[in-house]
Each structure stands twice: as structure tokens, then as C-alpha cells.
Amino acid sequence: MNTCCRDNTDLSPSNLVKTIPEVKNNLSGLRTSLGSVFFDNSTLDSMRVCPRRFYFSKIRRWKPDRESLPLVFGSAWHASMDYLWAHPNCTLEQSFEPFQTLWDQSQFANSEDFDSFPRTPARAKDMLARYIDRYQSWLANNIEVLEVEKPFIVPLSESQQNLFYIGKWDKVYREGGSIYITDHKTSSSFSSTWLDSWSPNGQVDGYLYAGHMTYGDAFKAVMIDGVLVQKSSIDFRKVPVERQIDMLDTWKWEVLDLIEQISYYESELLRTRSEFEETKKREPFLRAFPKCTTSCTAYYGKCPFHDLCRFISNPEVFSENSDDAIPSGFVTDSWKPFQVEESTSGGFTITPHEHDL
């Protein structure tokens, strides 16, 4: 694993590294039995959007009991992309089968087209046929696919050598002597806002950081592989994203700052829980993970925890040990994107989960 990238620029300058408080009973992120701690983009992005949303989704691990149609459709599309990129000479039927398999496992398997169009299997098959027409020759003849669904782990700090950034690249490929990372995205619009959303972007910048750490000078860019999901048209858009090293330093500093915030609020949460155990008196509101009210109804729609924030001042009333530990309309999310095992020699074995819904 490379620890530096272009011009031997160190991505862990000591003057930028912040000391993260050690929380023995950390509540979020992934941790091995030997003490290494891993944060992925989903965890960090939840904190970026809203600390209270982070509390609900990453500490209490609640999720709506109803699946999201865009998420199901996007995951199924990813499954077809995995097969097509690994088998560029395959047929439409072969590449569509993974989509159909995942779709049939979802809550939308028996829905009528008018309920979910254009996010339907029939529309996806049309989109996939167009994608093959446009890109199959390029996939088969112009590039070398190096990895499909490639997990990665890279260090975040020189001073804390047990702190890592973890994730999974959709695809890694080589073209013209350079290495690229592809990230597949489905969207209802290719507006200027969509185009501008990829830089700066926490997930993409994290991919760039990890790409430089892993592949060094050979790494070129992250390529957003966009597909338009509309009733009236089918289209595709590739958006290359590159960042200067100082901007990746900025991303890393911001990530370490986020982790410091998470550690602080987790300490406060543990303190309030300890006080409750002693006094059996619960505070009127939660003095940790404050709400970011500008994110309640953002571009992606209403936050799934919106009503909880409206009506419940201290969600700790849903005690883990009570009969009603989960609010109505939610279930416990036990899914984790990775399982990480650490050897005594310092090596890691990452087992990514499949496209579970």
C-alpha cells in the first residue's frame, strides 16, 4: 500500500492531523478485536448531513421498514453493471439477470408498472440494451478491467496508526496507461446541479484519496458513470473528476474533524446513559448529536427521521432494554457493508457483503 502519491507528497502531514480522542466504547464505525477503527463514507456522510440523523442511523441503527424504490433500483442496476463489466462480451439477457434477481427479492417484486415507472425491470432492460450498444465495444476492446467491487483500506493518520478509511470501488480499470475508478450512478436528471455535485464530494474525494494511496502515480481520476432514469428518455453521461493533492489534504482534515465530532458526541451520549443508570431520571432532551434543520427536507426528499425529530425531544426514551425499543415504522438495520478481520502482523482481510437489500 502506498503512503504517498504524486511527487512523493505525503497525504498525512503532521500539521494537519488532529488527535482523535480514544473512546473505548465507540458506538459507530467498524472496529476489529485488535483495536483498529474504520470509517466508511456512509457513516461520515450521515454525520455531514445531520448529527441527529447519524445518531438514528449509525448508533441506534434504525431504518424505515419500507424499502426505498430508488435505492432498490440503483442496487439492481449496479448488479447488472458488475456482470457486464466482468463479462463485456455477454448478451443482454445474461447481464440483465442479476438485476431481475435482486428486484425479485425486494418489496417491489410484484408492483405494477404504473406504481414505479420508470424504475421498473422493463425500463431497466431497455436502459441496459442502450448501455450495451454504446459501451460494449469500449469495454471489450479499449480498457482492461482490473477489479469489480474492489474493497479498500487506507490509513487516515500518522499519529493514530489504528485509524483507517474503508470503502469499495465499483470498478477499477486501466486505459491508455492510466488507472481509473468508476462509480455507477442513477439519476432522474443530468442538470448542471447534478454535474456540479461530484466536486467537491465527500465520497468521490475519498475515492480519489484512496486511489492515490493505492495506485500512486498511475492513478488518474474517478469516472462517474451516470445513467438517466426518466419516463421520456434514456441517456448516459460520464463525468471525470480529478483533484489536486492539497484538496485531498483538505478532505482528509475534514474527515478527521468529523471523526473528532463523532467521538465527542459519543462520549456525551455515554455520559448521559451512565447518569440515567445511576439516577433513573432522563433528561428532557438529548444533549448530543444536535439536529441540522436545514437538512430535514433536502434535495433527496424528506429525511426518514423527520417526524421523530418533530415530536420526540429525547429519543433515548426508546431504551434498548424496553419492549418498545424501536419507534413504529422502523426496524433495526443489522447490515454492514464489510466484515474486517485483522491479523497480529497488521494485515487485514475484508469481506464485502453482496448487493443485499
XYZ file of C-alpha atoms in Angstrom:
357
model
C 0.000 0.000 0.000
C 1.404 3.405 -0.965
C 1.509 6.030 1.760
C 2.152 8.916 -0.583
C 1.313 9.854 -4.124
C 2.382 12.279 -6.851
C 5.752 13.959 -6.281
C 6.037 11.928 -3.062
C 3.526 14.282 -1.429
C 2.626 12.860 1.973
C -1.125 12.681 2.446
C -0.715 12.626 6.222
C 1.115 15.894 7.048
C 1.613 16.107 10.787
C 0.486 19.737 10.895
C -2.926 18.715 9.552
C -3.525 15.630 11.680
C -5.892 16.196 14.591
C -5.771 13.987 17.656
C -8.916 11.895 17.855
C -9.997 11.147 21.431
C -9.852 7.454 22.214
C -13.346 6.214 23.003
C -13.149 2.695 24.396
C -16.836 2.058 23.858
C -17.102 3.598 20.425
C -20.650 3.289 19.129
C -20.191 3.759 15.382
C -17.754 2.751 12.675
C -16.179 -0.690 12.436
C -13.654 -1.996 14.941
C -11.515 -5.132 14.965
C -10.724 -7.100 18.110
C -7.177 -5.691 17.958
C -8.406 -2.102 18.160
C -8.252 -0.767 14.591
C -11.120 1.593 13.754
C -12.610 2.068 10.279
C -14.945 4.747 8.947
C -16.680 4.498 5.595
C -18.332 7.199 3.500
C -21.862 6.218 4.501
C -21.056 6.777 8.168
C -19.218 10.045 7.548
C -21.788 11.370 5.101
C -24.584 10.760 7.578
C -22.715 12.983 10.039
C -22.132 15.608 7.346
C -25.838 15.772 6.570
C -27.081 15.879 10.176
C -25.635 14.690 13.521
C -29.099 13.614 14.723
C -29.600 11.561 11.570
C -26.215 9.983 12.322
C -27.461 9.093 15.814
C -30.592 7.443 14.462
C -28.981 5.535 11.588
C -25.447 4.732 12.777
C -25.781 4.457 16.562
C -29.349 3.295 17.092
C -29.177 1.611 13.660
C -32.785 2.341 12.759
C -34.060 2.364 9.220
C -37.563 2.697 7.732
C -39.446 -0.583 7.493
C -40.250 0.242 3.878
C -37.585 -0.047 1.160
C -36.659 2.927 -0.990
C -37.546 2.435 -4.651
C -34.582 4.492 -5.983
C -32.205 2.559 -3.705
C -33.561 -0.825 -4.810
C -33.423 0.165 -8.474
C -29.902 1.574 -8.121
C -28.625 -1.543 -6.332
C -30.122 -3.792 -9.002
C -28.582 -1.641 -11.751
C -25.199 -1.983 -10.011
C -25.589 -5.762 -10.051
C -26.077 -5.751 -13.834
C -23.102 -3.415 -14.252
C -20.960 -5.826 -12.225
C -21.777 -8.676 -14.575
C -21.417 -6.659 -17.776
C -18.062 -5.134 -16.809
C -16.718 -8.543 -15.758
C -18.101 -10.190 -18.936
C -18.039 -7.457 -21.618
C -18.999 -9.854 -24.417
C -22.096 -11.155 -22.641
C -25.624 -10.932 -24.007
C -28.344 -8.561 -22.842
C -30.189 -11.429 -21.162
C -27.101 -12.514 -19.243
C -26.344 -9.013 -17.959
C -29.995 -8.349 -17.067
C -30.395 -11.491 -14.957
C -28.617 -10.019 -11.863
C -30.963 -7.018 -11.969
C -34.031 -9.237 -12.094
C -32.741 -11.449 -9.278
C -32.285 -8.521 -6.894
C -35.563 -6.947 -7.930
C -37.426 -10.169 -7.225
C -36.029 -10.162 -3.677
C -37.381 -6.672 -2.954
C -40.727 -5.364 -1.781
C -41.381 -4.103 -5.308
C -41.241 -7.519 -6.990
C -44.995 -7.689 -7.584
C -45.703 -3.982 -8.110
C -47.442 -2.804 -11.266
C -45.513 -0.696 -13.761
C -47.658 2.356 -13.139
C -46.706 2.263 -9.464
C -42.968 2.596 -10.008
C -42.305 3.553 -13.662
C -39.683 4.424 -14.861
C -37.958 2.446 -12.106
C -39.160 -0.934 -13.348
C -37.409 -4.061 -14.665
C -38.733 -3.476 -18.196
C -37.353 0.052 -18.272
C -34.058 -1.142 -16.794
C -33.752 -3.726 -19.555
C -34.249 -1.016 -22.196
C -31.616 1.113 -20.473
C -29.217 -1.814 -20.309
C -29.688 -2.548 -24.021
C -28.813 1.069 -24.842
C -25.821 0.944 -22.470
C -24.523 -2.167 -24.226
C -24.967 -0.533 -27.639
C -22.934 2.465 -26.513
C -20.211 0.926 -24.354
C -19.800 -2.794 -25.075
C -17.097 -2.321 -27.709
C -15.235 0.090 -25.428
C -15.470 -2.361 -22.520
C -14.262 -5.297 -24.619
C -11.526 -3.620 -26.663
C -10.362 -0.309 -25.176
C -9.917 -0.904 -21.457
C -8.650 -3.533 -19.046
C -10.985 -4.113 -16.118
C -8.743 -4.671 -13.096
C -11.288 -5.002 -10.289
C -15.045 -5.320 -9.830
C -16.478 -4.310 -6.431
C -12.986 -3.801 -5.019
C -12.781 -3.143 -1.245
C -10.001 -0.883 0.037
C -8.491 0.221 3.338
C -6.161 3.230 3.614
C -4.700 4.985 6.684
C -6.033 8.368 7.760
C -3.464 9.479 10.308
C 0.237 9.177 11.024
C -0.251 9.868 14.728
C -3.047 7.299 15.096
C -1.975 4.273 13.139
C -5.122 2.320 14.025
C -7.475 4.753 12.215
C -8.497 3.879 8.649
C -10.811 4.877 5.816
C -12.608 1.916 4.276
C -14.777 1.553 1.205
C -15.470 -0.261 -2.012
C -14.892 0.890 -5.582
C -17.496 -0.126 -8.161
C -14.838 -0.743 -10.822
C -11.121 -0.177 -11.345
C -9.850 -0.159 -14.927
C -6.799 0.750 -16.980
C -6.976 2.819 -20.156
C -4.066 4.310 -22.056
C -1.573 3.589 -19.288
C -3.664 5.264 -16.552
C -5.851 3.739 -13.854
C -9.405 4.954 -13.282
C -12.071 4.245 -10.684
C -15.658 4.097 -11.939
C -18.689 4.824 -9.771
C -22.121 3.997 -11.253
C -24.904 6.482 -10.512
C -28.584 6.531 -11.458
C -30.299 9.921 -11.646
C -33.584 11.466 -12.719
C -31.737 14.469 -14.202
C -28.418 15.431 -15.764
C -28.837 19.053 -14.730
C -25.962 21.411 -14.012
C -26.598 20.780 -10.314
C -26.049 17.055 -10.853
C -22.846 17.704 -12.797
C -21.518 20.085 -10.138
C -22.381 17.698 -7.297
C -19.338 15.473 -7.911
C -16.681 18.012 -6.983
C -16.336 18.682 -4.156
C -17.994 15.491 -2.972
C -17.086 13.533 0.155
C -17.462 10.107 -1.416
C -15.634 10.942 -4.647
C -12.835 12.800 -2.849
C -12.442 9.768 -0.580
C -12.146 7.537 -3.650
C -9.519 9.891 -5.079
C -7.579 9.896 -1.816
C -7.664 6.092 -1.592
C -6.877 5.740 -5.299
C -3.709 7.805 -4.982
C -2.715 5.950 -1.815
C -3.233 2.583 -3.512
C -2.027 3.113 -7.102
C 0.320 6.104 -6.809
C 1.244 7.975 -9.986
C -0.618 5.528 -12.229
C -3.955 6.659 -10.823
C -5.708 9.317 -12.921
C -9.310 10.052 -11.920
C -12.702 8.900 -10.689
C -15.161 8.475 -13.568
C -18.829 8.975 -12.685
C -20.818 6.627 -14.918
C -24.265 8.214 -14.902
C -27.480 6.719 -16.280
C -30.634 8.783 -16.698
C -33.810 7.277 -15.243
C -36.680 9.180 -16.854
C -40.074 8.394 -18.346
C -39.324 10.274 -21.558
C -35.704 9.458 -22.399
C -32.713 7.193 -21.824
C -29.256 8.732 -21.715
C -25.789 8.267 -20.226
C -23.133 10.692 -19.026
C -19.526 10.114 -17.941
C -18.025 12.759 -15.664
C -14.278 12.603 -14.899
C -13.218 14.009 -11.519
C -9.647 14.900 -10.575
C -8.392 16.783 -7.511
C -5.109 18.427 -6.579
C -3.192 16.914 -3.682
C -3.801 19.915 -1.415
C -7.555 19.445 -1.934
C -7.227 15.812 -0.869
C -5.348 17.019 2.213
C -8.364 19.227 2.873
C -10.710 16.255 2.516
C -8.657 14.250 4.991
C -8.542 17.081 7.534
C -12.319 17.437 7.253
C -12.765 13.674 7.750
C -10.578 13.721 10.864
C -12.583 16.679 12.130
C -15.818 14.747 11.547
C -14.434 11.752 13.435
C -13.454 14.068 16.291
C -17.025 15.402 16.405
C -18.401 11.864 16.362
C -16.078 10.853 19.211
C -17.099 13.888 21.278
C -20.829 13.309 20.882
C -20.465 9.591 21.532
C -18.674 10.446 24.787
C -21.530 12.779 25.727
C -24.092 10.125 24.879
C -22.312 7.551 27.014
C -22.179 10.086 29.845
C -25.926 10.733 29.700
C -26.632 6.997 29.610
C -24.405 6.451 32.632
C -26.178 9.241 34.541
C -29.549 7.711 33.715
C -28.427 4.328 35.026
C -27.467 5.995 38.311
C -30.437 8.347 38.777
C -33.187 6.711 36.659
C -34.053 10.269 35.604
C -33.862 11.035 31.919
C -33.048 14.500 30.642
C -35.853 16.302 28.771
C -33.829 16.420 25.563
C -30.782 14.673 24.128
C -27.610 16.637 24.818
C -25.689 15.044 21.969
C -25.879 14.853 18.182
C -27.852 18.076 17.538
C -30.319 18.389 14.668
C -29.335 20.161 11.454
C -32.755 21.531 10.497
C -31.636 22.697 7.052
C -31.296 19.019 6.103
C -34.819 17.923 7.069
C -36.164 18.395 3.541
C -33.136 18.494 1.249
C -32.801 17.681 -2.453
C -33.089 13.939 -1.810
C -36.520 14.381 -0.178
C -37.769 14.416 3.397
C -35.465 12.832 5.950
C -36.853 9.447 7.072
C -36.415 10.562 10.700
C -38.244 13.862 10.192
C -41.262 13.015 12.351
C -39.104 11.626 15.163
C -37.338 14.985 15.381
C -40.656 16.851 15.302
C -42.303 15.001 18.156
C -39.612 13.381 20.328
C -37.176 15.613 22.201
C -35.111 12.785 23.661
C -35.095 9.601 21.537
C -33.213 7.826 24.321
C -36.691 7.089 25.735
C -36.599 4.195 23.270
C -34.350 2.207 25.568
C -32.512 -0.790 24.184
C -33.892 -2.835 27.079
C -37.554 -1.855 26.730
C -40.363 -3.644 24.939
C -40.746 -0.710 22.527
C -37.058 -0.158 21.767
C -37.795 0.871 18.170
C -40.314 3.532 17.081
C -43.237 2.469 14.943
C -42.343 2.437 11.243
C -38.703 1.470 11.778
C -36.655 -1.704 12.060
C -33.129 -2.452 13.253
C -30.550 -2.285 10.479
C -28.082 -5.082 11.182
C -26.459 -4.880 7.723
C -22.809 -3.827 7.495
C -21.021 -3.198 4.199
C -17.875 -5.051 5.266
C -16.537 -7.624 7.669
C -12.927 -6.858 8.596
C -10.508 -9.264 10.240
C -7.092 -8.106 11.442
C -4.060 -10.349 11.888
C -1.463 -9.860 14.607
C 1.023 -8.901 11.881
C -1.135 -5.891 10.938
C -2.751 -7.233 7.774
C -6.452 -7.044 7.004
C -8.918 -9.368 5.344
C -12.010 -7.581 4.013
C -15.157 -9.448 3.116
C -17.625 -7.116 1.379
C -21.275 -8.017 1.533
C -23.102 -8.611 -1.712
C -25.883 -6.376 -3.064
C -28.218 -7.187 -0.199
C -31.435 -5.236 0.033
